[in-house]
Structures are given as structure tokens and as C-alpha cells.
PDB file of C-alpha atoms in Angstrom:
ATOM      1  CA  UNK A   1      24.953   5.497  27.950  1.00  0.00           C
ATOM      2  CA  UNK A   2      26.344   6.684  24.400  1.00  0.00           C
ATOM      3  CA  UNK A   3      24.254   3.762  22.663  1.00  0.00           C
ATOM      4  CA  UNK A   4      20.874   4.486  24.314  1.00  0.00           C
ATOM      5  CA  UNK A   5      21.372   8.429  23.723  1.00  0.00           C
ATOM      6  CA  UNK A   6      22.922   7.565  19.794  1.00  0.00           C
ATOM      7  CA  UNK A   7      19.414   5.013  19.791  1.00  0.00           C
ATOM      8  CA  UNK A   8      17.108   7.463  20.584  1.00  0.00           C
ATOM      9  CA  UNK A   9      18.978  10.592  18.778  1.00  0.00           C
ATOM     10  CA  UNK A  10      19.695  12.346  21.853  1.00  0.00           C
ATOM     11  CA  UNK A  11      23.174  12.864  20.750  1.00  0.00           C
ATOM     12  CA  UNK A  12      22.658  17.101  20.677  1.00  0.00           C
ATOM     13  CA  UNK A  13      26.578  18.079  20.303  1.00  0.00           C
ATOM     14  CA  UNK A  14      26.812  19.322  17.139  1.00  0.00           C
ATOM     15  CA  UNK A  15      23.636  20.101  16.265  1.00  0.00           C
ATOM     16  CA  UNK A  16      21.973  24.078  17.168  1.00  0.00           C
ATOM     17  CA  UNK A  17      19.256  24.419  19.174  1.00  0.00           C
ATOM     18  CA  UNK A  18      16.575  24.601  16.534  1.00  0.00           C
ATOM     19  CA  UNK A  19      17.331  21.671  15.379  1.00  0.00           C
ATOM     20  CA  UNK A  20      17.202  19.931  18.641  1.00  0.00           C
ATOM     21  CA  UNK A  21      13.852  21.267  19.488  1.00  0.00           C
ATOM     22  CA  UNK A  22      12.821  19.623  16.024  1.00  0.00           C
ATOM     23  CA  UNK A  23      13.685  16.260  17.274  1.00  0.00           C
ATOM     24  CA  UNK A  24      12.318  16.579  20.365  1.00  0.00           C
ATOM     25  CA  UNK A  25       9.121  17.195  18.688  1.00  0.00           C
ATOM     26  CA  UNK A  26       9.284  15.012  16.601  1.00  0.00           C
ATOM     27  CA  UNK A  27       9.920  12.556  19.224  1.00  0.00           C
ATOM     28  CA  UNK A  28       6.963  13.560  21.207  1.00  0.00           C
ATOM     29  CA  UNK A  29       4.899  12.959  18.270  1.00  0.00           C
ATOM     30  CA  UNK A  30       5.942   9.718  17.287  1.00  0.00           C
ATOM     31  CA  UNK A  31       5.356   8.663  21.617  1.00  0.00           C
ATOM     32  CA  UNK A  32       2.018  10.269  20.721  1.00  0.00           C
ATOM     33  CA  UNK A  33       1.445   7.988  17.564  1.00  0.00           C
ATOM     34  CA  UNK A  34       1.785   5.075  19.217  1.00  0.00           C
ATOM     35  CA  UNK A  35      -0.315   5.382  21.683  1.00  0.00           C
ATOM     36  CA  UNK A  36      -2.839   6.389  19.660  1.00  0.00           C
ATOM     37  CA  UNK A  37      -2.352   3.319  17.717  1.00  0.00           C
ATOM     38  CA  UNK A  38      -1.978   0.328  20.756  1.00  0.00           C
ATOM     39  CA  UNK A  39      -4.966   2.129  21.882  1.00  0.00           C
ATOM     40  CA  UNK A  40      -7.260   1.516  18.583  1.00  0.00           C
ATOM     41  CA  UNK A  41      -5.943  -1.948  18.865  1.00  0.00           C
ATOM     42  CA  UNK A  42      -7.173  -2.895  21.857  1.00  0.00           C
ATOM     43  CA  UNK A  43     -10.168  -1.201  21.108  1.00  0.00           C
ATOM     44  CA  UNK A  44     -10.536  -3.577  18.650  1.00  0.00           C
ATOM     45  CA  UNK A  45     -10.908  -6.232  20.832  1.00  0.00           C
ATOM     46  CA  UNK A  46      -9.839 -10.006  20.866  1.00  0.00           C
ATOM     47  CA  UNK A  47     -12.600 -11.363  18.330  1.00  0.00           C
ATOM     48  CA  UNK A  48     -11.995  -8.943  15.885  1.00  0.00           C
ATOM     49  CA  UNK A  49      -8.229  -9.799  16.233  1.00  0.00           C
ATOM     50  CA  UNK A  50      -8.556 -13.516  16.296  1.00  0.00           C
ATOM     51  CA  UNK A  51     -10.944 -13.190  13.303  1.00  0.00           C
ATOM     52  CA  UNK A  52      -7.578 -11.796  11.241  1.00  0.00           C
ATOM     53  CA  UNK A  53      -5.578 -13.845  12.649  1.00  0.00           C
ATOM     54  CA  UNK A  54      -7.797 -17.070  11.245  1.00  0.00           C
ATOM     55  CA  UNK A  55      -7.845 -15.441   7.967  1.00  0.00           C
ATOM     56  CA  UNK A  56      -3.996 -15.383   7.960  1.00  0.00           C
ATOM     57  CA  UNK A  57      -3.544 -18.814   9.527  1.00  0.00           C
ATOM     58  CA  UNK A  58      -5.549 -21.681  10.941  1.00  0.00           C
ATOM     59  CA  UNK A  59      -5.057 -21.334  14.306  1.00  0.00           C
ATOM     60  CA  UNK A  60      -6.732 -24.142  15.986  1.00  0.00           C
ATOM     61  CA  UNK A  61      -4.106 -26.183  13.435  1.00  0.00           C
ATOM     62  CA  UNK A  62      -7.032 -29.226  13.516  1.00  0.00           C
ATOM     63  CA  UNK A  63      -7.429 -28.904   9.569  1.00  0.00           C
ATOM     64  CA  UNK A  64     -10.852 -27.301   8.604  1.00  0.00           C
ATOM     65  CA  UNK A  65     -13.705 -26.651  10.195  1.00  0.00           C
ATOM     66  CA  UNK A  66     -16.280 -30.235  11.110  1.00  0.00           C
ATOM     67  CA  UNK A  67     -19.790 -30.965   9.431  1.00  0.00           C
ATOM     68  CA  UNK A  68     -22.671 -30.204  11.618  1.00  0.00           C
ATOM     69  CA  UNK A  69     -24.778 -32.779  11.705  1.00  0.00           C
ATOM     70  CA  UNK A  70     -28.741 -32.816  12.318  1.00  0.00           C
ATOM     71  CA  UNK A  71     -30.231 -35.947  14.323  1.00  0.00           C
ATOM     72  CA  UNK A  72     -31.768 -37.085  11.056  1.00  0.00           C
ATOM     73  CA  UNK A  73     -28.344 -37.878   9.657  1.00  0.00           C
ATOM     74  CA  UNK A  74     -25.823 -40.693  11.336  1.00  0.00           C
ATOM     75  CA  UNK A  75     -22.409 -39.688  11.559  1.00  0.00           C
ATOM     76  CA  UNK A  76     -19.917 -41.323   9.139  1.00  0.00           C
ATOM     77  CA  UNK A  77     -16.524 -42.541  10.167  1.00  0.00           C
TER      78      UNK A  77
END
């Protein structure tokens, strides 16, 4: 139990109670923050993700993207 309450600063012995109140704030707004923030991000949706993610990486890994090719034009292999 000491890790978990040195991990999320809830260690309160020598501190006064001011200052604990300021961390528990702070706390609260950080838990607050990032919800906020998942919550944009799944907003965003998969495309819009995916989209980033292929301008970071190729993700299908198949090398780039294949000519189209109109029924006027035979294929060449």
C-alpha cells in the first residue's frame, strides 16, 4: 500500500492541510484533463486517426499505393 499511496502522492504525513487540499485539487484536475482529452479523441473518430497514422507510417506495409487503371489501358506485369 505505501507504493500506490507514494505513486499517487497520497503520502499526507508531513505535509499541513493546505497543502494537501492543493494536491487533491490538483489531482482532480488532472482526472478532469484526461477525460476531457480521451474524449476529443474519440470524437475524432477512426478515419481521422488512421489518416495520421498513414502519414506517420504505411500501415497496410504493401509498399505504395497501385495504378488505377481505365479499360482503355491493359495492365502491365
Amino acid at each position: 500500500m505505501q507504493n500506490l499511496n507514494q505513486q499517487f502522492e497520497l503520502d499526507t504525513k508531513g505535509l499541513n492541510s493546505d497543502r494537501v487540499l492543493l494536491i487533491r485539487i490538483w489531482q482532480f484536475v488532472k482526472l478532469i484533463c484526461g477525460w476531457i482529452v480521451s474524449g476529443l479523441a474519440i470524437a475524432m473518430g477512426a478515419p481521422f486517426w488512421f489518416d495520421i497514422l498513414n502519414k506517420v507510417i504505411n500501415v497496410r506495409n504493401a509498399g505504395p499505393k497501385p495504378v488505377a487503371y481505365t479499360k482503355d489501358q491493359p495492365s502491365q506485369k
